[in-house]
PDB file of N, CA and C in Angstrom:
ATOM      1  N   MET A   8     -33.901 173.126 142.838  1.00  0.00           N
ATOM      2  CA  MET A   8     -34.236 171.723 142.919  1.00  0.00           C
ATOM      3  C   MET A   8     -34.503 171.297 144.353  1.00  0.00           C
ATOM      4  N   ASN A   9     -33.801 171.823 145.233  1.00  0.00           N
ATOM      5  CA  ASN A   9     -33.934 171.443 146.638  1.00  0.00           C
ATOM      6  C   ASN A   9     -35.354 171.688 147.132  1.00  0.00           C
ATOM      7  N   ARG A  10     -35.916 172.834 146.727  1.00  0.00           N
ATOM      8  CA  ARG A  10     -37.275 173.165 147.145  1.00  0.00           C
ATOM      9  C   ARG A  10     -38.287 172.176 146.555  1.00  0.00           C
ATOM     10  N   LEU A  11     -38.120 171.778 145.294  1.00  0.00           N
ATOM     11  CA  LEU A  11     -38.996 170.810 144.643  1.00  0.00           C
ATOM     12  C   LEU A  11     -38.895 169.449 145.330  1.00  0.00           C
ATOM     13  N   GLN A  12     -37.725 169.057 145.721  1.00  0.00           N
ATOM     14  CA  GLN A  12     -37.541 167.777 146.417  1.00  0.00           C
ATOM     15  C   GLN A  12     -38.261 167.780 147.773  1.00  0.00           C
ATOM     16  N   VAL A  13     -38.199 168.884 148.487  1.00  0.00           N
ATOM     17  CA  VAL A  13     -38.864 168.983 149.779  1.00  0.00           C
ATOM     18  C   VAL A  13     -40.377 168.894 149.587  1.00  0.00           C
ATOM     19  N   ILE A  14     -40.887 169.599 148.576  1.00  0.00           N
ATOM     20  CA  ILE A  14     -42.324 169.556 148.312  1.00  0.00           C
ATOM     21  C   ILE A  14     -42.749 168.138 147.938  1.00  0.00           C
ATOM     22  N   LEU A  15     -41.981 167.480 147.091  1.00  0.00           N
ATOM     23  CA  LEU A  15     -42.292 166.103 146.709  1.00  0.00           C
ATOM     24  C   LEU A  15     -42.190 165.160 147.911  1.00  0.00           C
ATOM     25  N   PHE A  16     -41.212 165.371 148.770  1.00  0.00           N
ATOM     26  CA  PHE A  16     -41.069 164.531 149.966  1.00  0.00           C
ATOM     27  C   PHE A  16     -42.269 164.708 150.906  1.00  0.00           C
ATOM     28  N   VAL A  17     -42.706 165.935 151.121  1.00  0.00           N
ATOM     29  CA  VAL A  17     -43.867 166.211 151.971  1.00  0.00           C
ATOM     30  C   VAL A  17     -45.121 165.574 151.356  1.00  0.00           C
ATOM     31  N   ALA A  18     -45.266 165.720 150.029  1.00  0.00           N
ATOM     32  CA  ALA A  18     -46.413 165.106 149.356  1.00  0.00           C
ATOM     33  C   ALA A  18     -46.373 163.593 149.499  1.00  0.00           C
ATOM     34  N   LEU A  19     -45.201 162.988 149.390  1.00  0.00           N
ATOM     35  CA  LEU A  19     -45.042 161.543 149.544  1.00  0.00           C
ATOM     36  C   LEU A  19     -45.392 161.102 150.963  1.00  0.00           C
ATOM     37  N   VAL A  20     -44.939 161.819 151.965  1.00  0.00           N
ATOM     38  CA  VAL A  20     -45.234 161.475 153.355  1.00  0.00           C
ATOM     39  C   VAL A  20     -46.732 161.627 153.624  1.00  0.00           C
ATOM     40  N   LEU A  21     -47.314 162.723 153.163  1.00  0.00           N
ATOM     41  CA  LEU A  21     -48.744 162.936 153.368  1.00  0.00           C
ATOM     42  C   LEU A  21     -49.581 161.859 152.665  1.00  0.00           C
ATOM     43  N   SER A  22     -49.220 161.499 151.452  1.00  0.00           N
ATOM     44  CA  SER A  22     -49.979 160.462 150.751  1.00  0.00           C
ATOM     45  C   SER A  22     -49.795 159.111 151.436  1.00  0.00           C
ATOM     46  N   GLY A  23     -48.617 158.847 151.979  1.00  0.00           N
ATOM     47  CA  GLY A  23     -48.379 157.612 152.729  1.00  0.00           C
ATOM     48  C   GLY A  23     -49.229 157.563 153.995  1.00  0.00           C
ATOM     49  N   LEU A  24     -49.271 158.682 154.728  1.00  0.00           N
ATOM     50  CA  LEU A  24     -50.102 158.743 155.931  1.00  0.00           C
ATOM     51  C   LEU A  24     -51.581 158.578 155.584  1.00  0.00           C
ATOM     52  N   TYR A  25     -52.004 159.192 154.488  1.00  0.00           N
ATOM     53  CA  TYR A  25     -53.394 159.061 154.054  1.00  0.00           C
ATOM     54  C   TYR A  25     -53.709 157.601 153.695  1.00  0.00           C
ATOM     55  N   MET A  26     -52.769 156.935 153.010  1.00  0.00           N
ATOM     56  CA  MET A  26     -52.958 155.541 152.633  1.00  0.00           C
ATOM     57  C   MET A  26     -53.079 154.648 153.878  1.00  0.00           C
ATOM     58  N   VAL A  27     -52.245 154.910 154.879  1.00  0.00           N
ATOM     59  CA  VAL A  27     -52.312 154.145 156.124  1.00  0.00           C
ATOM     60  C   VAL A  27     -53.664 154.365 156.803  1.00  0.00           C
ATOM     61  N   ARG A  28     -54.110 155.595 156.837  1.00  0.00           N
ATOM     62  CA  ARG A  28     -55.398 155.911 157.466  1.00  0.00           C
ATOM     63  C   ARG A  28     -56.556 155.243 156.723  1.00  0.00           C
ATOM     64  N   VAL A  29     -56.533 155.285 155.405  1.00  0.00           N
ATOM     65  CA  VAL A  29     -57.581 154.669 154.604  1.00  0.00           C
ATOM     66  C   VAL A  29     -57.558 153.144 154.792  1.00  0.00           C
ATOM     67  N   SER A  30     -56.389 152.559 154.836  1.00  0.00           N
ATOM     68  CA  SER A  30     -56.277 151.104 155.053  1.00  0.00           C
ATOM     69  C   SER A  30     -56.829 150.726 156.429  1.00  0.00           C
ATOM     70  N   TYR A  31     -56.496 151.505 157.445  1.00  0.00           N
ATOM     71  CA  TYR A  31     -57.003 151.250 158.789  1.00  0.00           C
ATOM     72  C   TYR A  31     -58.523 151.350 158.816  1.00  0.00           C
ATOM     73  N   GLU A  32     -59.064 152.385 158.184  1.00  0.00           N
ATOM     74  CA  GLU A  32     -60.514 152.579 158.152  1.00  0.00           C
ATOM     75  C   GLU A  32     -61.192 151.428 157.406  1.00  0.00           C
ATOM     76  N   ALA A  33     -60.586 150.970 156.311  1.00  0.00           N
ATOM     77  CA  ALA A  33     -61.144 149.850 155.548  1.00  0.00           C
ATOM     78  C   ALA A  33     -61.164 148.588 156.400  1.00  0.00           C
ATOM     79  N   ARG A  34     -60.087 148.313 157.139  1.00  0.00           N
ATOM     80  CA  ARG A  34     -60.049 147.138 158.026  1.00  0.00           C
ATOM     81  C   ARG A  34     -61.094 147.248 159.121  1.00  0.00           C
ATOM     82  N   ARG A  35     -61.230 148.437 159.695  1.00  0.00           N
ATOM     83  CA  ARG A  35     -62.208 148.635 160.752  1.00  0.00           C
ATOM     84  C   ARG A  35     -63.632 148.419 160.229  1.00  0.00           C
ATOM     85  N   LEU A  36     -63.917 148.944 159.065  1.00  0.00           N
ATOM     86  CA  LEU A  36     -65.236 148.758 158.476  1.00  0.00           C
ATOM     87  C   LEU A  36     -65.488 147.291 158.109  1.00  0.00           C
ATOM     88  N   PHE A  37     -64.450 146.603 157.644  1.00  0.00           N
ATOM     89  CA  PHE A  37     -64.592 145.189 157.308  1.00  0.00           C
ATOM     90  C   PHE A  37     -64.924 144.373 158.554  1.00  0.00           C
ATOM     91  N   VAL A  38     -64.247 144.666 159.661  1.00  0.00           N
ATOM     92  CA  VAL A  38     -64.529 143.972 160.914  1.00  0.00           C
ATOM     93  C   VAL A  38     -65.955 144.270 161.375  1.00  0.00           C
ATOM     94  N   GLU A  39     -66.375 145.505 161.224  1.00  0.00           N
ATOM     95  CA  GLU A  39     -67.738 145.879 161.608  1.00  0.00           C
ATOM     96  C   GLU A  39     -68.772 145.147 160.751  1.00  0.00           C
ATOM     97  N   VAL A  40     -68.510 145.020 159.468  1.00  0.00           N
ATOM     98  CA  VAL A  40     -69.424 144.282 158.576  1.00  0.00           C
ATOM     99  C   VAL A  40     -69.467 142.814 158.989  1.00  0.00           C
ATOM    100  N   GLU A  41     -68.317 142.223 159.291  1.00  0.00           N
ATOM    101  CA  GLU A  41     -68.280 140.824 159.729  1.00  0.00           C
ATOM    102  C   GLU A  41     -69.075 140.633 161.023  1.00  0.00           C
ATOM    103  N   ARG A  42     -68.948 141.555 161.956  1.00  0.00           N
ATOM    104  CA  ARG A  42     -69.719 141.468 163.203  1.00  0.00           C
ATOM    105  C   ARG A  42     -71.216 141.562 162.929  1.00  0.00           C
ATOM    106  N   ALA A  43     -71.589 142.483 162.062  1.00  0.00           N
ATOM    107  CA  ALA A  43     -73.007 142.649 161.724  1.00  0.00           C
ATOM    108  C   ALA A  43     -73.551 141.398 161.042  1.00  0.00           C
ATOM    109  N   GLN A  44     -72.764 140.790 160.176  1.00  0.00           N
ATOM    110  CA  GLN A  44     -73.201 139.560 159.513  1.00  0.00           C
ATOM    111  C   GLN A  44     -73.328 138.418 160.511  1.00  0.00           C
ATOM    112  N   ALA A  45     -72.404 138.328 161.461  1.00  0.00           N
ATOM    113  CA  ALA A  45     -72.496 137.288 162.494  1.00  0.00           C
ATOM    114  C   ALA A  45     -73.739 137.495 163.349  1.00  0.00           C
ATOM    115  N   GLU A  46     -74.018 138.755 163.694  1.00  0.00           N
ATOM    116  CA  GLU A  46     -75.218 139.051 164.473  1.00  0.00           C
ATOM    117  C   GLU A  46     -76.476 138.730 163.668  1.00  0.00           C
ATOM    118  N   GLU A  47     -76.437 139.024 162.371  1.00  0.00           N
ATOM    119  CA  GLU A  47     -77.574 138.699 161.512  1.00  0.00           C
ATOM    120  C   GLU A  47     -77.825 137.193 161.489  1.00  0.00           C
ATOM    121  N   ARG A  48     -76.758 136.406 161.356  1.00  0.00           N
ATOM    122  CA  ARG A  48     -76.919 134.949 161.361  1.00  0.00           C
ATOM    123  C   ARG A  48     -77.486 134.468 162.687  1.00  0.00           C
ATOM    124  N   GLN A  49     -77.010 135.038 163.786  1.00  0.00           N
ATOM    125  CA  GLN A  49     -77.510 134.643 165.100  1.00  0.00           C
ATOM    126  C   GLN A  49     -78.984 135.009 165.247  1.00  0.00           C
ATOM    127  N   LEU A  50     -79.359 136.207 164.805  1.00  0.00           N
ATOM    128  CA  LEU A  50     -80.759 136.633 164.901  1.00  0.00           C
ATOM    129  C   LEU A  50     -81.661 135.786 163.999  1.00  0.00           C
ATOM    130  N   GLU A  51     -81.176 135.414 162.825  1.00  0.00           N
ATOM    131  CA  GLU A  51     -81.963 134.545 161.949  1.00  0.00           C
ATOM    132  C   GLU A  51     -82.181 133.181 162.591  1.00  0.00           C
ATOM    133  N   THR A  52     -81.140 132.646 163.215  1.00  0.00           N
ATOM    134  CA  THR A  52     -81.265 131.361 163.900  1.00  0.00           C
ATOM    135  C   THR A  52     -82.255 131.467 165.048  1.00  0.00           C
ATOM    136  N   GLU A  53     -82.160 132.538 165.819  1.00  0.00           N
ATOM    137  CA  GLU A  53     -83.082 132.755 166.936  1.00  0.00           C
ATOM    138  C   GLU A  53     -84.516 132.927 166.432  1.00  0.00           C
ATOM    139  N   TYR A  54     -84.689 133.660 165.329  1.00  0.00           N
ATOM    140  CA  TYR A  54     -86.016 133.861 164.758  1.00  0.00           C
ATOM    141  C   TYR A  54     -86.618 132.526 164.306  1.00  0.00           C
ATOM    142  N   GLU A  55     -85.804 131.705 163.642  1.00  0.00           N
ATOM    143  CA  GLU A  55     -86.293 130.394 163.198  1.00  0.00           C
ATOM    144  C   GLU A  55     -86.687 129.530 164.394  1.00  0.00           C
ATOM    145  N   GLN A  56     -85.888 129.586 165.459  1.00  0.00           N
ATOM    146  CA  GLN A  56     -86.219 128.811 166.659  1.00  0.00           C
ATOM    147  C   GLN A  56     -87.524 129.312 167.284  1.00  0.00           C
ATOM    148  N   LEU A  57     -87.712 130.622 167.306  1.00  0.00           N
ATOM    149  CA  LEU A  57     -88.953 131.183 167.837  1.00  0.00           C
ATOM    150  C   LEU A  57     -90.155 130.782 166.978  1.00  0.00           C
ATOM    151  N   GLN A  58     -89.969 130.720 165.667  1.00  0.00           N
ATOM    152  CA  GLN A  58     -91.053 130.286 164.789  1.00  0.00           C
ATOM    153  C   GLN A  58     -91.418 128.824 165.066  1.00  0.00           C
ATOM    154  N   VAL A  59     -90.404 127.984 165.291  1.00  0.00           N
ATOM    155  CA  VAL A  59     -90.658 126.579 165.620  1.00  0.00           C
ATOM    156  C   VAL A  59     -91.407 126.490 166.944  1.00  0.00           C
ATOM    157  N   ASP A  60     -90.959 127.258 167.938  1.00  0.00           N
ATOM    158  CA  ASP A  60     -91.639 127.267 169.244  1.00  0.00           C
ATOM    159  C   ASP A  60     -93.074 127.762 169.105  1.00  0.00           C
ATOM    160  N   LYS A  61     -93.278 128.782 168.291  1.00  0.00           N
ATOM    161  CA  LYS A  61     -94.622 129.330 168.086  1.00  0.00           C
ATOM    162  C   LYS A  61     -95.535 128.278 167.472  1.00  0.00           C
ATOM    163  N   ARG A  62     -95.029 127.568 166.457  1.00  0.00           N
ATOM    164  CA  ARG A  62     -95.848 126.522 165.832  1.00  0.00           C
ATOM    165  C   ARG A  62     -96.145 125.409 166.820  1.00  0.00           C
ATOM    166  N   ALA A  63     -95.177 125.064 167.667  1.00  0.00           N
ATOM    167  CA  ALA A  63     -95.392 124.008 168.655  1.00  0.00           C
ATOM    168  C   ALA A  63     -96.406 124.439 169.708  1.00  0.00           C
ATOM    169  N   GLN A  64     -96.393 125.704 170.090  1.00  0.00           N
ATOM    170  CA  GLN A  64     -97.311 126.200 171.110  1.00  0.00           C
ATOM    171  C   GLN A  64     -98.729 126.372 170.574  1.00  0.00           C
ATOM    172  N   ALA A  65     -98.872 126.541 169.277  1.00  0.00           N
ATOM    173  CA  ALA A  65    -100.178 126.862 168.705  1.00  0.00           C
ATOM    174  C   ALA A  65    -100.912 125.652 168.129  1.00  0.00           C
ATOM    175  N   THR A  66    -100.489 124.445 168.450  1.00  0.00           N
ATOM    176  CA  THR A  66    -101.205 123.285 167.938  1.00  0.00           C
ATOM    177  C   THR A  66    -102.591 123.234 168.575  1.00  0.00           C
ATOM    178  N   PRO A  67    -103.592 122.799 167.828  1.00  0.00           N
ATOM    179  CA  PRO A  67    -104.960 122.788 168.366  1.00  0.00           C
ATOM    180  C   PRO A  67    -105.098 121.972 169.658  1.00  0.00           C
ATOM    181  N   LEU A  68    -104.404 120.851 169.739  1.00  0.00           N
ATOM    182  CA  LEU A  68    -104.510 120.038 170.951  1.00  0.00           C
ATOM    183  C   LEU A  68    -103.938 120.770 172.165  1.00  0.00           C
ATOM    184  N   ARG A  69    -102.828 121.456 171.973  1.00  0.00           N
ATOM    185  CA  ARG A  69    -102.222 122.178 173.092  1.00  0.00           C
ATOM    186  C   ARG A  69    -103.103 123.353 173.515  1.00  0.00           C
ATOM    187  N   VAL A  70    -103.671 124.063 172.540  1.00  0.00           N
ATOM    188  CA  VAL A  70    -104.545 125.187 172.863  1.00  0.00           C
ATOM    189  C   VAL A  70    -105.754 124.689 173.654  1.00  0.00           C
ATOM    190  N   GLU A  71    -106.319 123.585 173.224  1.00  0.00           N
ATOM    191  CA  GLU A  71    -107.472 123.032 173.936  1.00  0.00           C
ATOM    192  C   GLU A  71    -107.078 122.595 175.341  1.00  0.00           C
ATOM    193  N   LYS A  72    -105.911 121.982 175.474  1.00  0.00           N
ATOM    194  CA  LYS A  72    -105.448 121.533 176.792  1.00  0.00           C
ATOM    195  C   LYS A  72    -105.261 122.724 177.733  1.00  0.00           C
ATOM    196  N   VAL A  73    -104.627 123.784 177.246  1.00  0.00           N
ATOM    197  CA  VAL A  73    -104.415 124.977 178.069  1.00  0.00           C
ATOM    198  C   VAL A  73    -105.751 125.620 178.424  1.00  0.00           C
ATOM    199  N   ALA A  74    -106.675 125.640 177.480  1.00  0.00           N
ATOM    200  CA  ALA A  74    -107.988 126.226 177.743  1.00  0.00           C
ATOM    201  C   ALA A  74    -108.708 125.455 178.847  1.00  0.00           C
ATOM    202  N   ARG A  75    -108.601 124.153 178.820  1.00  0.00           N
ATOM    203  CA  ARG A  75    -109.266 123.351 179.850  1.00  0.00           C
ATOM    204  C   ARG A  75    -108.575 123.478 181.207  1.00  0.00           C
ATOM    205  N   GLU A  76    -107.236 123.389 181.207  1.00  0.00           N
ATOM    206  CA  GLU A  76    -106.511 123.352 182.477  1.00  0.00           C
ATOM    207  C   GLU A  76    -106.356 124.727 183.125  1.00  0.00           C
ATOM    208  N   LYS A  77    -105.868 125.687 182.391  1.00  0.00           N
ATOM    209  CA  LYS A  77    -105.547 126.987 182.994  1.00  0.00           C
ATOM    210  C   LYS A  77    -106.733 127.946 183.010  1.00  0.00           C
ATOM    211  N   LEU A  78    -107.569 127.888 181.991  1.00  0.00           N
ATOM    212  CA  LEU A  78    -108.674 128.834 181.903  1.00  0.00           C
ATOM    213  C   LEU A  78    -109.997 128.227 182.353  1.00  0.00           C
ATOM    214  N   ALA A  79    -109.986 126.952 182.685  1.00  0.00           N
ATOM    215  CA  ALA A  79    -111.178 126.238 183.139  1.00  0.00           C
ATOM    216  C   ALA A  79    -112.325 126.375 182.136  1.00  0.00           C
ATOM    217  N   MET A  80    -111.992 126.287 180.866  1.00  0.00           N
ATOM    218  CA  MET A  80    -113.019 126.373 179.836  1.00  0.00           C
ATOM    219  C   MET A  80    -113.553 124.975 179.549  1.00  0.00           C
ATOM    220  N   ARG A  81    -114.741 124.908 178.997  1.00  0.00           N
ATOM    221  CA  ARG A  81    -115.332 123.621 178.662  1.00  0.00           C
ATOM    222  C   ARG A  81    -116.044 123.747 177.321  1.00  0.00           C
ATOM    223  N   THR A  82    -116.356 122.620 176.743  1.00  0.00           N
ATOM    224  CA  THR A  82    -117.015 122.607 175.447  1.00  0.00           C
ATOM    225  C   THR A  82    -118.431 123.141 175.582  1.00  0.00           C
ATOM    226  N   ALA A  83    -118.839 123.941 174.639  1.00  0.00           N
ATOM    227  CA  ALA A  83    -120.183 124.519 174.670  1.00  0.00           C
ATOM    228  C   ALA A  83    -121.202 123.458 174.278  1.00  0.00           C
ATOM    229  N   THR A  84    -122.221 123.318 175.091  1.00  0.00           N
ATOM    230  CA  THR A  84    -123.333 122.413 174.806  1.00  0.00           C
ATOM    231  C   THR A  84    -124.624 123.209 174.951  1.00  0.00           C
ATOM    232  N   PRO A  85    -125.720 122.716 174.403  1.00  0.00           N
ATOM    233  CA  PRO A  85    -126.986 123.439 174.559  1.00  0.00           C
ATOM    234  C   PRO A  85    -127.392 123.580 176.020  1.00  0.00           C
ATOM    235  N   ALA A  86    -126.944 122.688 176.872  1.00  0.00           N
ATOM    236  CA  ALA A  86    -127.317 122.756 178.284  1.00  0.00           C
ATOM    237  C   ALA A  86    -126.665 123.942 178.990  1.00  0.00           C
ATOM    238  N   VAL A  87    -125.494 124.379 178.524  1.00  0.00           N
ATOM    239  CA  VAL A  87    -124.787 125.475 179.195  1.00  0.00           C
ATOM    240  C   VAL A  87    -124.781 126.751 178.363  1.00  0.00           C
ATOM    241  N   THR A  88    -125.527 126.788 177.277  1.00  0.00           N
ATOM    242  CA  THR A  88    -125.555 127.956 176.417  1.00  0.00           C
ATOM    243  C   THR A  88    -126.558 128.970 176.953  1.00  0.00           C
ATOM    244  N   HIS A  89    -126.127 130.206 177.063  1.00  0.00           N
ATOM    245  CA  HIS A  89    -126.980 131.294 177.514  1.00  0.00           C
ATOM    246  C   HIS A  89    -127.090 132.297 176.383  1.00  0.00           C
ATOM    247  N   TYR A  90    -128.304 132.651 176.018  1.00  0.00           N
ATOM    248  CA  TYR A  90    -128.531 133.613 174.953  1.00  0.00           C
ATOM    249  C   TYR A  90    -128.799 134.976 175.580  1.00  0.00           C
ATOM    250  N   VAL A  91    -128.134 135.974 175.096  1.00  0.00           N
ATOM    251  CA  VAL A  91    -128.274 137.328 175.618  1.00  0.00           C
ATOM    252  C   VAL A  91    -128.869 138.184 174.513  1.00  0.00           C
ATOM    253  N   THR A  92    -129.878 138.929 174.848  1.00  0.00           N
ATOM    254  CA  THR A  92    -130.489 139.831 173.878  1.00  0.00           C
ATOM    255  C   THR A  92    -130.378 141.249 174.393  1.00  0.00           C
ATOM    256  N   HIS A  93    -130.305 142.162 173.469  1.00  0.00           N
ATOM    257  CA  HIS A  93    -130.224 143.568 173.807  1.00  0.00           C
ATOM    258  C   HIS A  93    -131.644 144.071 174.084  1.00  0.00           C
ATOM    259  N   ALA A  94    -131.845 144.901 175.088  1.00  0.00           N
ATOM    260  CA  ALA A  94    -133.175 145.334 175.510  1.00  0.00           C
ATOM    261  C   ALA A  94    -133.901 146.083 174.401  1.00  0.00           C
ATOM    262  N   GLU A  95    -133.220 146.914 173.613  1.00  0.00           N
ATOM    263  CA  GLU A  95    -133.871 147.679 172.556  1.00  0.00           C
ATOM    264  C   GLU A  95    -134.131 146.822 171.322  1.00  0.00           C
ATOM    265  N   ALA A  96    -133.307 145.858 171.061  1.00  0.00           N
ATOM    266  CA  ALA A  96    -133.455 145.029 169.875  1.00  0.00           C
ATOM    267  C   ALA A  96    -134.520 143.965 170.068  1.00  0.00           C
ATOM    268  N   ALA A  97    -134.824 143.589 171.305  1.00  0.00           N
ATOM    269  CA  ALA A  97    -135.788 142.521 171.561  1.00  0.00           C
ATOM    270  C   ALA A  97    -137.185 142.855 171.038  1.00  0.00           C
ATOM    271  N   PRO A  98    -137.761 144.029 171.271  1.00  0.00           N
ATOM    272  CA  PRO A  98    -139.103 144.313 170.726  1.00  0.00           C
ATOM    273  C   PRO A  98    -139.116 144.311 169.201  1.00  0.00           C
ATOM    274  N   ALA A  99    -138.076 144.806 168.552  1.00  0.00           N
ATOM    275  CA  ALA A  99    -138.029 144.827 167.093  1.00  0.00           C
ATOM    276  C   ALA A  99    -137.956 143.403 166.553  1.00  0.00           C
ATOM    277  N   ALA A 100    -137.203 142.540 167.216  1.00  0.00           N
ATOM    278  CA  ALA A 100    -137.078 141.162 166.762  1.00  0.00           C
ATOM    279  C   ALA A 100    -138.403 140.442 166.932  1.00  0.00           C
ATOM    280  N   VAL A 101    -139.106 140.717 168.002  1.00  0.00           N
ATOM    281  CA  VAL A 101    -140.386 140.077 168.242  1.00  0.00           C
ATOM    282  C   VAL A 101    -141.413 140.531 167.205  1.00  0.00           C
ATOM    283  N   SER A 102    -141.470 141.851 166.902  1.00  0.00           N
ATOM    284  CA  SER A 102    -142.425 142.347 165.925  1.00  0.00           C
ATOM    285  C   SER A 102    -142.073 141.863 164.527  1.00  0.00           C
ATOM    286  N   GLY A 103    -140.779 141.745 164.219  1.00  0.00           N
ATOM    287  CA  GLY A 103    -140.363 141.223 162.927  1.00  0.00           C
ATOM    288  C   GLY A 103    -140.682 139.752 162.772  1.00  0.00           C
ATOM    289  N   ALA A 104    -140.561 139.002 163.843  1.00  0.00           N
ATOM    290  CA  ALA A 104    -140.870 137.587 163.796  1.00  0.00           C
ATOM    291  C   ALA A 104    -142.381 137.380 163.670  1.00  0.00           C
ATOM    292  N   ALA A 105    -143.162 138.264 164.279  1.00  0.00           N
ATOM    293  CA  ALA A 105    -144.621 138.143 164.219  1.00  0.00           C
ATOM    294  C   ALA A 105    -145.139 138.457 162.823  1.00  0.00           C
ATOM    295  N   SER A 106    -144.461 139.355 162.109  1.00  0.00           N
ATOM    296  CA  SER A 106    -144.924 139.730 160.776  1.00  0.00           C
ATOM    297  C   SER A 106    -144.346 138.824 159.691  1.00  0.00           C
ATOM    298  N   GLY A 107    -143.524 137.832 160.075  1.00  0.00           N
ATOM    299  CA  GLY A 107    -142.976 136.904 159.096  1.00  0.00           C
ATOM    300  C   GLY A 107    -141.659 137.356 158.498  1.00  0.00           C
ATOM    301  N   GLU A 108    -141.019 138.366 159.048  1.00  0.00           N
ATOM    302  CA  GLU A 108    -139.739 138.869 158.548  1.00  0.00           C
ATOM    303  C   GLU A 108    -138.629 138.378 159.451  1.00  0.00           C
ATOM    304  N   GLY A 109    -138.410 137.102 159.462  1.00  0.00           N
ATOM    305  CA  GLY A 109    -137.385 136.521 160.321  1.00  0.00           C
ATOM    306  C   GLY A 109    -135.993 136.961 159.915  1.00  0.00           C
ATOM    307  N   GLY A 110    -135.032 136.787 160.786  1.00  0.00           N
ATOM    308  CA  GLY A 110    -133.667 137.209 160.534  1.00  0.00           C
ATOM    309  C   GLY A 110    -132.911 136.228 159.655  1.00  0.00           C
ATOM    310  N   ARG A 111    -133.559 135.201 159.142  1.00  0.00           N
ATOM    311  CA  ARG A 111    -132.846 134.199 158.342  1.00  0.00           C
ATOM    312  C   ARG A 111    -132.939 134.473 156.884  1.00  0.00           C
TER     313      ARG A 111
END
């Protein structure tokens, strides 16, 4: 009987140590999940704020203002329009226009 009691005692101690280890690991994983969820909430909030900023930056009036001020762009008018033709395409376009085969 003494030998059986020792074996049972060792099994009890080992199972107790295993239970403590599993409980510790479960707590550690739970804390890690909570941290990940908190980070997810923070990233979602930051993403939403960036989307709001993006929409605010992309309004047509703001884009036009930046184009005028920083890029020195201006509205296209017939007075400032320059037409560029390709050297090889120009003779074909002229011959096509002469024969009545316009590009329209």
